[in-house]
Coordinates of C-alpha atoms and ligand atoms in Angstrom, one line a residue:
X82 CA 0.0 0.0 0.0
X83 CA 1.4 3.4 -0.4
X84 CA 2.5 5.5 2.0
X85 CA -0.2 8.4 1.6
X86 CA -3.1 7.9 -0.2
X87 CA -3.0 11.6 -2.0
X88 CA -6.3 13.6 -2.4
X89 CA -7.5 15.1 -4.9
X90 CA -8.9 18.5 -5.2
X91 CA -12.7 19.3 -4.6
X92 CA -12.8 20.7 -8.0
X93 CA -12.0 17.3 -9.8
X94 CA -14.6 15.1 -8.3
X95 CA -17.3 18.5 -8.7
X96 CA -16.8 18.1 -12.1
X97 CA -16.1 14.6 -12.9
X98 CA -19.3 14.4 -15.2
X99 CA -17.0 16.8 -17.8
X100 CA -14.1 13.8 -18.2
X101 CA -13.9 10.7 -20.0
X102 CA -13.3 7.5 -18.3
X103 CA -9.8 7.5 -19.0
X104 CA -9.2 11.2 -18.3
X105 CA -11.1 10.3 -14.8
X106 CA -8.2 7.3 -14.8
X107 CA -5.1 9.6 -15.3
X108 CA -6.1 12.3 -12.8
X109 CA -6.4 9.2 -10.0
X110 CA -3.0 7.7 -11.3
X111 CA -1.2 10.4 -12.0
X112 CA 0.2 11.4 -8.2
X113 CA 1.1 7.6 -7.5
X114 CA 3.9 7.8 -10.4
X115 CA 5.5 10.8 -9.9
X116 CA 8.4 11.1 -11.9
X117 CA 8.7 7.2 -12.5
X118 CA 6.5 7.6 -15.7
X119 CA 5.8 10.2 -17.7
X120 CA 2.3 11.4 -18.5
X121 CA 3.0 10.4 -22.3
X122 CA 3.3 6.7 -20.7
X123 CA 0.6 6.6 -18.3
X124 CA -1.7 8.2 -21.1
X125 CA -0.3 5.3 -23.0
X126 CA -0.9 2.7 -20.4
X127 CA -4.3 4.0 -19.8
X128 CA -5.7 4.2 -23.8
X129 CA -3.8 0.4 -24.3
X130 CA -5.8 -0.9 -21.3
X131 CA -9.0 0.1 -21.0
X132 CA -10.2 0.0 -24.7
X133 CA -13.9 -1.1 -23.8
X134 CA -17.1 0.4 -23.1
X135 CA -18.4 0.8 -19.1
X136 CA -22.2 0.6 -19.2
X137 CA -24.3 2.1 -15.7
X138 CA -27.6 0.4 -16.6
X139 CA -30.8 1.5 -14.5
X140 CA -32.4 -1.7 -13.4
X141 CA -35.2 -0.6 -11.5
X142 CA -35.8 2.9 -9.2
X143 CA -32.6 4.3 -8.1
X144 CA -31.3 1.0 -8.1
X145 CA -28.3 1.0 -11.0
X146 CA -25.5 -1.5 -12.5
X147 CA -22.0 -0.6 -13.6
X148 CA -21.3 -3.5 -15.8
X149 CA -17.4 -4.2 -15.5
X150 CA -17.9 -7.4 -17.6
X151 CA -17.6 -6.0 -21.1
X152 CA -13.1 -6.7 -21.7
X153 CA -11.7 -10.0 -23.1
X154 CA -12.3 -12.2 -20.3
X155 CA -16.1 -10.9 -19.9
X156 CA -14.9 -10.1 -15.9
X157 CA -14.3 -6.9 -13.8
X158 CA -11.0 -8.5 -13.5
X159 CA -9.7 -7.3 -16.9
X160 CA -9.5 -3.5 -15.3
X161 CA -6.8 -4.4 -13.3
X162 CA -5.0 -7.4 -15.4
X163 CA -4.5 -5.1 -17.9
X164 CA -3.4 -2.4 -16.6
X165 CA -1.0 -3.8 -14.5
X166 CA 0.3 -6.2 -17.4
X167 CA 1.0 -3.0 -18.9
X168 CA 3.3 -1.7 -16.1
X169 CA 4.8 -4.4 -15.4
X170 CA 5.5 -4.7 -19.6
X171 CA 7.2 -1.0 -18.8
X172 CA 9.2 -1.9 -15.7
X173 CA 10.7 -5.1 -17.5
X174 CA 12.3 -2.9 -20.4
X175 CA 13.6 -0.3 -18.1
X176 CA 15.0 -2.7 -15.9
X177 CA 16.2 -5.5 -18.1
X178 CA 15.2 -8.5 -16.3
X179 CA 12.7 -10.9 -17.0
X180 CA 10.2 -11.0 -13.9
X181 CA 7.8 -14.1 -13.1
X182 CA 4.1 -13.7 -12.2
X183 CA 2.8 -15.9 -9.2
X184 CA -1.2 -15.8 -9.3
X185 CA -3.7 -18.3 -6.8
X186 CA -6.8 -18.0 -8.4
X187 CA -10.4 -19.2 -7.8
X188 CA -11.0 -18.8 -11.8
X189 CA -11.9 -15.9 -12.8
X190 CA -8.7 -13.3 -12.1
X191 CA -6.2 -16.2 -13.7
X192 CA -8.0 -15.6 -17.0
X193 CA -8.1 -11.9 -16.7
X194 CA -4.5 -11.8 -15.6
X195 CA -3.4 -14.6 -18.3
X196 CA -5.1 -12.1 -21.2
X197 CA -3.5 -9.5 -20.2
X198 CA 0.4 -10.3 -19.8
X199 CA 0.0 -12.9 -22.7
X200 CA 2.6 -12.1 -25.0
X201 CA 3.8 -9.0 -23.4
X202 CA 7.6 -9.3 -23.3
X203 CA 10.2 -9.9 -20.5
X204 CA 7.0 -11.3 -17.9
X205 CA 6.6 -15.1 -17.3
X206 CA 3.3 -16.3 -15.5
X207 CA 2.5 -19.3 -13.8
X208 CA -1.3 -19.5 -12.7
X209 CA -2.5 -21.6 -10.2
X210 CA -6.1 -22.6 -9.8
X211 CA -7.9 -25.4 -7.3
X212 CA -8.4 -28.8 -9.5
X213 CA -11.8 -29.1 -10.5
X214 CA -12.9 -26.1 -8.8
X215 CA -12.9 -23.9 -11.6
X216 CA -15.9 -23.7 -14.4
X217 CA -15.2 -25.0 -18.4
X218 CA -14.5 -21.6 -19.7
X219 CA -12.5 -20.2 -17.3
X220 CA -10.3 -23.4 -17.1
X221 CA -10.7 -23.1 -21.0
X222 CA -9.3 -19.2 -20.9
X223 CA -6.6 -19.6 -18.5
X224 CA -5.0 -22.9 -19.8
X225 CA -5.1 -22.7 -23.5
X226 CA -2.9 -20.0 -24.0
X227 CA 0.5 -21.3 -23.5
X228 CA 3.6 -19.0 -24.4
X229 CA 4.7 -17.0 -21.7
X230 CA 1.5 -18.2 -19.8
X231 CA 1.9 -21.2 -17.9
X232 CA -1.1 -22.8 -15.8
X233 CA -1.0 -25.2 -12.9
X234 CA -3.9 -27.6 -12.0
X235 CA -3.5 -28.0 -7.9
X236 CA -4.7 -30.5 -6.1
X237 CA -6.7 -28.7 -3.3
X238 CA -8.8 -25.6 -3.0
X239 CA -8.1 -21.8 -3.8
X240 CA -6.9 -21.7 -0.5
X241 CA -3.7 -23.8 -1.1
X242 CA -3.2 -21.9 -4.1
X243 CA -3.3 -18.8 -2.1
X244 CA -0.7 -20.5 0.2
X245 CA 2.2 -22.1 -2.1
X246 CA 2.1 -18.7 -3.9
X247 CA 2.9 -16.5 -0.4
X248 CA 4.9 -19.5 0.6
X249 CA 7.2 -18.9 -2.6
X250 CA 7.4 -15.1 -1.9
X251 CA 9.5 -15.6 1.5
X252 CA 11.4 -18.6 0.1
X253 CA 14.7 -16.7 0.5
X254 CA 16.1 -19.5 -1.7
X255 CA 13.7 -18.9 -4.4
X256 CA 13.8 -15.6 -4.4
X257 CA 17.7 -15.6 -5.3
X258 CA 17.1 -17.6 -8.2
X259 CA 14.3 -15.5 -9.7
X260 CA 12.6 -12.3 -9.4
X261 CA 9.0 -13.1 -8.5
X262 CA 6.0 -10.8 -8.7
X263 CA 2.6 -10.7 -7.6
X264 CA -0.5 -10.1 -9.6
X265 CA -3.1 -10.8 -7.3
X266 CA -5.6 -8.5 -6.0
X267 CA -3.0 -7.3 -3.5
X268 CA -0.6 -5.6 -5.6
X269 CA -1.4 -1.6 -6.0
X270 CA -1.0 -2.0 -9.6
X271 CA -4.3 -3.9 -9.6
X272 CA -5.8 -2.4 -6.9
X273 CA -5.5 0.9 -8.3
X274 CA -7.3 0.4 -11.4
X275 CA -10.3 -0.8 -9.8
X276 CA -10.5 2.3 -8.0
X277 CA -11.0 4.8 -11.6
X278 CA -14.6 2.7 -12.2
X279 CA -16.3 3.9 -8.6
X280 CA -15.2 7.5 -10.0
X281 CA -16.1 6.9 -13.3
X282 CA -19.9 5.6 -11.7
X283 CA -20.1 8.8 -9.9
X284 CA -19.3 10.7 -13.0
X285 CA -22.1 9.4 -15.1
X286 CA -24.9 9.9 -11.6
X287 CA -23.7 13.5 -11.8
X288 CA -24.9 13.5 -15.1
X289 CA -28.7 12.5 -13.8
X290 CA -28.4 14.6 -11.2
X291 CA -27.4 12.0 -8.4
X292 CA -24.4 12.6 -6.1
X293 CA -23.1 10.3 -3.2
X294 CA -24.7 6.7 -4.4
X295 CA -24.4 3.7 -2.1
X296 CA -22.0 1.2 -3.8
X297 CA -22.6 -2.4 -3.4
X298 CA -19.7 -4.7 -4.3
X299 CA -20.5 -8.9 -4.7
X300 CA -17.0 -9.9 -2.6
X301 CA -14.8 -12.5 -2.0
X302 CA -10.4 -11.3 -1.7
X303 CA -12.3 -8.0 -1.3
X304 CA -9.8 -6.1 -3.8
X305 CA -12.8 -4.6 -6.0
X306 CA -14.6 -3.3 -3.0
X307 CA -10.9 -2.3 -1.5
X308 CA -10.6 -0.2 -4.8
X309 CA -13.9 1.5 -4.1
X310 CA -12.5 2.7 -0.5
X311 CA -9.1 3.9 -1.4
X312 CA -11.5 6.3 -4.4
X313 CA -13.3 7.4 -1.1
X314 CA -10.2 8.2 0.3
X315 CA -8.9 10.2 -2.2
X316 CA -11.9 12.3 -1.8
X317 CA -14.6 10.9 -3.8
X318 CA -18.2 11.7 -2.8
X319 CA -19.8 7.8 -1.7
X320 CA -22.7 7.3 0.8
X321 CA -21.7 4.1 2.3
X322 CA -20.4 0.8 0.9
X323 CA -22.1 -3.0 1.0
X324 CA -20.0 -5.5 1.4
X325 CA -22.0 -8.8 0.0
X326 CA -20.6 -12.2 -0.1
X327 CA -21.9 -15.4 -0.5
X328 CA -21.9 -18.2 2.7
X329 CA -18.3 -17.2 2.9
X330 CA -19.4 -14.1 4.9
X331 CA -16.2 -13.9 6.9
X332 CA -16.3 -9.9 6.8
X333 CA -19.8 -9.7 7.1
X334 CA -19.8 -11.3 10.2
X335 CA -16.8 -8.9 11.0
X336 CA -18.8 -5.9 10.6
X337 CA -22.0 -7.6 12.8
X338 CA -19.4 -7.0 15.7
X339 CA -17.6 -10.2 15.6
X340 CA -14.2 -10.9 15.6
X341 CA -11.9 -11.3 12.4
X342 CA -12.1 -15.3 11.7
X343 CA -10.4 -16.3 8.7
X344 CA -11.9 -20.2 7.8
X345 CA -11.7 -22.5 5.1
X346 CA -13.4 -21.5 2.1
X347 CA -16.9 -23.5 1.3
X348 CA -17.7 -24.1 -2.6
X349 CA -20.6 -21.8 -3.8
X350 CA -22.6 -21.1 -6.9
X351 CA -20.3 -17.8 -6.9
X352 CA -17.4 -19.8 -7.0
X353 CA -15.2 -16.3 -7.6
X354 CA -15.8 -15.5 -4.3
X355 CA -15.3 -18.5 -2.5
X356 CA -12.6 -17.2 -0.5
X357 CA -12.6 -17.9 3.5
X358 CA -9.1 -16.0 3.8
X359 CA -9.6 -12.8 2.2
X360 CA -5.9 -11.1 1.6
X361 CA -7.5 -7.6 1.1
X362 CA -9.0 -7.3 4.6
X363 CA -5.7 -5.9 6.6
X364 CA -5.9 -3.2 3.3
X365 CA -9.1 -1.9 4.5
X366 CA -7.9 -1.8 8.1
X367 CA -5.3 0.0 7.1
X368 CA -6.9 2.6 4.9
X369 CA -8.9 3.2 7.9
X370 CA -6.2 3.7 10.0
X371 CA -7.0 0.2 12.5
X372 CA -10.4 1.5 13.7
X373 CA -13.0 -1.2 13.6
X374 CA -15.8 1.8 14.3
X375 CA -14.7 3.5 11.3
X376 CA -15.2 0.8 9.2
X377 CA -18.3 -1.0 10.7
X378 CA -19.5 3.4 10.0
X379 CA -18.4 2.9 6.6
X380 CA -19.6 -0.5 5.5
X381 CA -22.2 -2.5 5.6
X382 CA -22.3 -6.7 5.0
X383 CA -24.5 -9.2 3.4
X384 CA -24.4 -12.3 3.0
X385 CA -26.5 -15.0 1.2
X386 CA -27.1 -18.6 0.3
X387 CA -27.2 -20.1 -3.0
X388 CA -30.9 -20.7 -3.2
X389 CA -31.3 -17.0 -2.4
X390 CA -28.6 -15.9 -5.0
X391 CA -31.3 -18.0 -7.7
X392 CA -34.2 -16.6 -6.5
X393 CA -32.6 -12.9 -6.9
X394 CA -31.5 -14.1 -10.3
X395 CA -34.8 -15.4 -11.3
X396 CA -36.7 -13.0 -9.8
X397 CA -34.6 -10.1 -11.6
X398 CA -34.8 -11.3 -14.9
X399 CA -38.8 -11.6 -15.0
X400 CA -39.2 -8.4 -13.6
X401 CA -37.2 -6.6 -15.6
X402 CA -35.2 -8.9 -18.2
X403 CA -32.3 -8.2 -17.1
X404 CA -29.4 -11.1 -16.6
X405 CA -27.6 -10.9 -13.8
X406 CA -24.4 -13.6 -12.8
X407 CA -24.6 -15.4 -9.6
X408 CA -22.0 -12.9 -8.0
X409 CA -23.9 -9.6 -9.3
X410 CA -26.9 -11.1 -7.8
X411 CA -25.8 -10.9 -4.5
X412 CA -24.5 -7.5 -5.0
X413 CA -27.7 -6.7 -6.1
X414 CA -30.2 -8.3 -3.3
X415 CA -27.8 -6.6 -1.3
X416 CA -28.6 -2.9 -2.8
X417 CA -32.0 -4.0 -2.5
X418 CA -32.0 -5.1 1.4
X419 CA -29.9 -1.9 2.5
X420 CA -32.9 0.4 0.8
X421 CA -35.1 -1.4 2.3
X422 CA -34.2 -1.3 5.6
X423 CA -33.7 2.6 5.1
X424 CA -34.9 4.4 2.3
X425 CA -35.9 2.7 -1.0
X426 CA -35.3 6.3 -2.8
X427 CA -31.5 5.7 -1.7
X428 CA -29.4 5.0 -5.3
X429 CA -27.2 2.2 -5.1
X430 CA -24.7 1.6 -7.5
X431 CA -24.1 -2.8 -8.3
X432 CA -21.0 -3.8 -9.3
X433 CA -21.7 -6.3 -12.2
X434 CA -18.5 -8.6 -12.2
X435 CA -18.9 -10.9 -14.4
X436 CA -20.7 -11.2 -17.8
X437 CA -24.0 -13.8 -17.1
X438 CA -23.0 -16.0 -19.9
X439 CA -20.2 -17.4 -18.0
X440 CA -22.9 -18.6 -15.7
X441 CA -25.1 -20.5 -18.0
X442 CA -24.8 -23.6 -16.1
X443 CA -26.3 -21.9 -12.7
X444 CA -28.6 -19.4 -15.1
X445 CA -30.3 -21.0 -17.5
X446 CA -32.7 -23.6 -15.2
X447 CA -33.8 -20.4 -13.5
X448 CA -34.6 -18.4 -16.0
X449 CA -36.1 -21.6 -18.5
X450 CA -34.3 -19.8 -21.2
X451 CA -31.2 -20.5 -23.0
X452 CA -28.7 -17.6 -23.3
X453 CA -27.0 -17.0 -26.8
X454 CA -23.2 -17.5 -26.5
X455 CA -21.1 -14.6 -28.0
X456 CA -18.6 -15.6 -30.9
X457 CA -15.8 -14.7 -29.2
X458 CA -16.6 -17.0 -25.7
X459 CA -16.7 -19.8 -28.3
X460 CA -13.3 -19.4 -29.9
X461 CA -12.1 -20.3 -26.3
X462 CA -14.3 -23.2 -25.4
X463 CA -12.6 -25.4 -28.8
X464 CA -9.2 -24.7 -28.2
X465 CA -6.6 -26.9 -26.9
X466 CA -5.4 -27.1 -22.8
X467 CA -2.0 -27.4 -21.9
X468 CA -2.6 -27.6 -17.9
X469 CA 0.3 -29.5 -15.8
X470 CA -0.7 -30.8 -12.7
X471 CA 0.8 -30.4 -9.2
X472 CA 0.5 -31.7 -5.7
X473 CA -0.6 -28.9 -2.5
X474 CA 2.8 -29.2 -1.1
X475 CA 5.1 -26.3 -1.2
X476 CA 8.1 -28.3 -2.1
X477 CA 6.9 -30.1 -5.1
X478 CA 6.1 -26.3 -6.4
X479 CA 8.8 -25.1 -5.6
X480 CA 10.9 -27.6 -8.0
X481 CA 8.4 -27.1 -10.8
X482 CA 9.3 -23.5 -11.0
X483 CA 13.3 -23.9 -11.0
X484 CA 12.9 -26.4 -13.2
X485 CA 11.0 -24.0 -15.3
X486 CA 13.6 -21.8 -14.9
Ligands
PLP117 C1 -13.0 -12.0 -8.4 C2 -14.4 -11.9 -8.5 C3 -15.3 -11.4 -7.5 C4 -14.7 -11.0 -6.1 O1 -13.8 -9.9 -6.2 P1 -12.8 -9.6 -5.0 O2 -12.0 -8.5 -5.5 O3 -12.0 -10.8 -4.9 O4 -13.6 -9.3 -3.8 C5 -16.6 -11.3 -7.7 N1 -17.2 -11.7 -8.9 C6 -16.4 -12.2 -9.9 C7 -17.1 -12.6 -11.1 C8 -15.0 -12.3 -9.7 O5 -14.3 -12.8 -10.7

């Protein structure tokens, strides 16, 4: 995390509804660079990565959805794998040494993160994902892309992933013989990102005449919704935030009162936030400097079962056609539940994270529909894997990657 999180000036986020989404971006970026980059870069950096549209859809009432599902992986994950990819692509050149990329992940952020370094030169990456525990496509998009991208099948859940990777970042051994990197959601570089879309939300309610909406973030590592609280801190005008997880509700139960209790993870119909062990949680402490008032003040958690996440899903799409995936739906009842226990008028803003057609499994018997599958989703689903497949134990990993090497 940095240091000090700057502010910006009143002025800026008055008149956000006058800039672009990336002009929004390089105004939040800018004062983390300093002189490391130059605006000509960041500019670059900025136009390379975020090339796709950012739709805030009005579901019903006040109650909105910024869809962050609409890059190449059809996931919110692409604002931050991308941009990073793109620094790090940067960092390589200048420094002249080849850097490897360590990712756990639950499915969706290896595919994001596997899209965006793919190809880029002078970054290896080695993705790890749980054995079975990932759906078709996301398998399909993470481990048929070879080249620079390799991906490792583990026998265990996300949280062994999560493990072996932090395991292999204080291997002092290791770390002699290659320079390792991070690209999960706890590295700035993809943290920052995700903070430009809460701005870029606010920016398009100013338009209607809204200001200060209530953001509601489906969460499992709790980087997206960590993204929204460092934009707060740098001055942006938010109500509150929801914090809405699936049975993992670790955090939720935080903010009842209870004490922090990591557990193991339990599997879910919103498998990408299946995460009992969330990395992002000493983040938001920090960013409110260790007061648990200040951010039970701040946020708000949710949490739901499965059959509740279908019912929302169903429920949504009769009423209003509209599709959501199972981790948007539980952003959504969320949005719903806090107006209702206040102030229905309230506007809430949903964070869509993923596109619902990655979801067709858990979709379609709700719906009783079938859900066309875009062109470019197919491409993925008849190409080729080249997955290798490893133990849970650190030392068998640990080979794989100097043999690698
Ligand atoms: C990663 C992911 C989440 C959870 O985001 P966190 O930043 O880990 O809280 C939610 N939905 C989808 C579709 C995801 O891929």
């Amino acid at each position: 995390m940095p240091e000090e999180i700057p502010v910006l000036p009143d002025s800026f986020w008055s008149s956000l509804k006058e800039l672009s989404f990336n002009e929004i971006a390089f105004e939040m970026a800018k004062p983390y660079f300093g002189e490391e980059l130059s605006d000509e870069k960041l500019n670059s950096v900025i136009n390379d990565a975020f090339n796709f549209p950012v739709p805030i859809t009005p579901v019903e009432g006040n109650n909105f959805v910024l869809e962050l599902f609409h890059g190449p992986t059809l996931a919110f994950k692409d604002f931050g794998a991308r941009f990073m990819a793109r620094l790090f692509s940067e960092k390589a050149r200048k420094d002249q040494q080849e850097v490897t990329i360590l990712v756990a992940t639950s499915g969706d952020t290896g595919s994001a993160v596997a899209h965006g370094f793919y190809k880029v030169e002078g970054v290896e990456v080695c993705l790890l994902f749980p054995k079975g525990k990932v759906s078709n496509l996301q398998e399909q998009q993470m481990a048929t892309l070879g080249e620079n991208v390799t991906a490792l099948e583990v026998e265990g859940v996300f949280d062994d992933c999560q493990r072996l990777v932090k395991q292999a970042f204080t291997d002092d051994d290791l770390n002699l013989k290659m320079q390792l990197s991070s690209a999960n959601s706890i590295n700035i570089a993809r943290l920052l990102p995700q903070s430009f879309y809460y701005a870029y939300a606010v920016s398009e309610l100013q338009k209607k005449g809204i200001d200060e909406p209530v953001f509601s973030v489906p969460s499992g590592n709790f980087g997206n919704l960590t993204g929204g609280l460092l934009a707060m801190k740098m001055g942006m005008p938010a109500k509150h935030f929801l914090a809405a997880t699936n049975m993992n509700d670790v955090v939720p139960e935080y903010l009842k009162g209870d004490k922090f209790q990591p557990r193991d993870s339990i599997q879910t119909i919103s498998n990408a936030m299946d995460v009992g062990n969330p990395s992002n949680f000493v983040r938001i402490k920090y960013l409110f400097g260790n007061s648990d008032s200040a951010i039970r003040d701040q946020i708000t958690g949710y949490s739901y079962t499965d059959g509740e996440t279908r019912k929302t899903i169903r429920e949504v799409f009769e009423k209003f056609s509209y599709l959501l995936c199972p981790h948007t739906a539980i952003g959504y009842r969320a949005s719903k539940d806090y107006q209702s226990e206040r102030d229905v008028k309230i506007p809430t803003v949903t964070l869509a994270t993923a596109h619902p057609v990655k979801f067709r499994d858990v979709i379609e018997p709700e719906i009783n529909h079938q859900i066309d599958v875009p062109d470019r989703l197919n491409v993925w689903l008849k190409k080729e894997k080249k997955s290798t497949s490893i133990g849970s134990d650190f030392e068998g990993f640990k080979q794989f990657l100097v043999d690698r090497a």
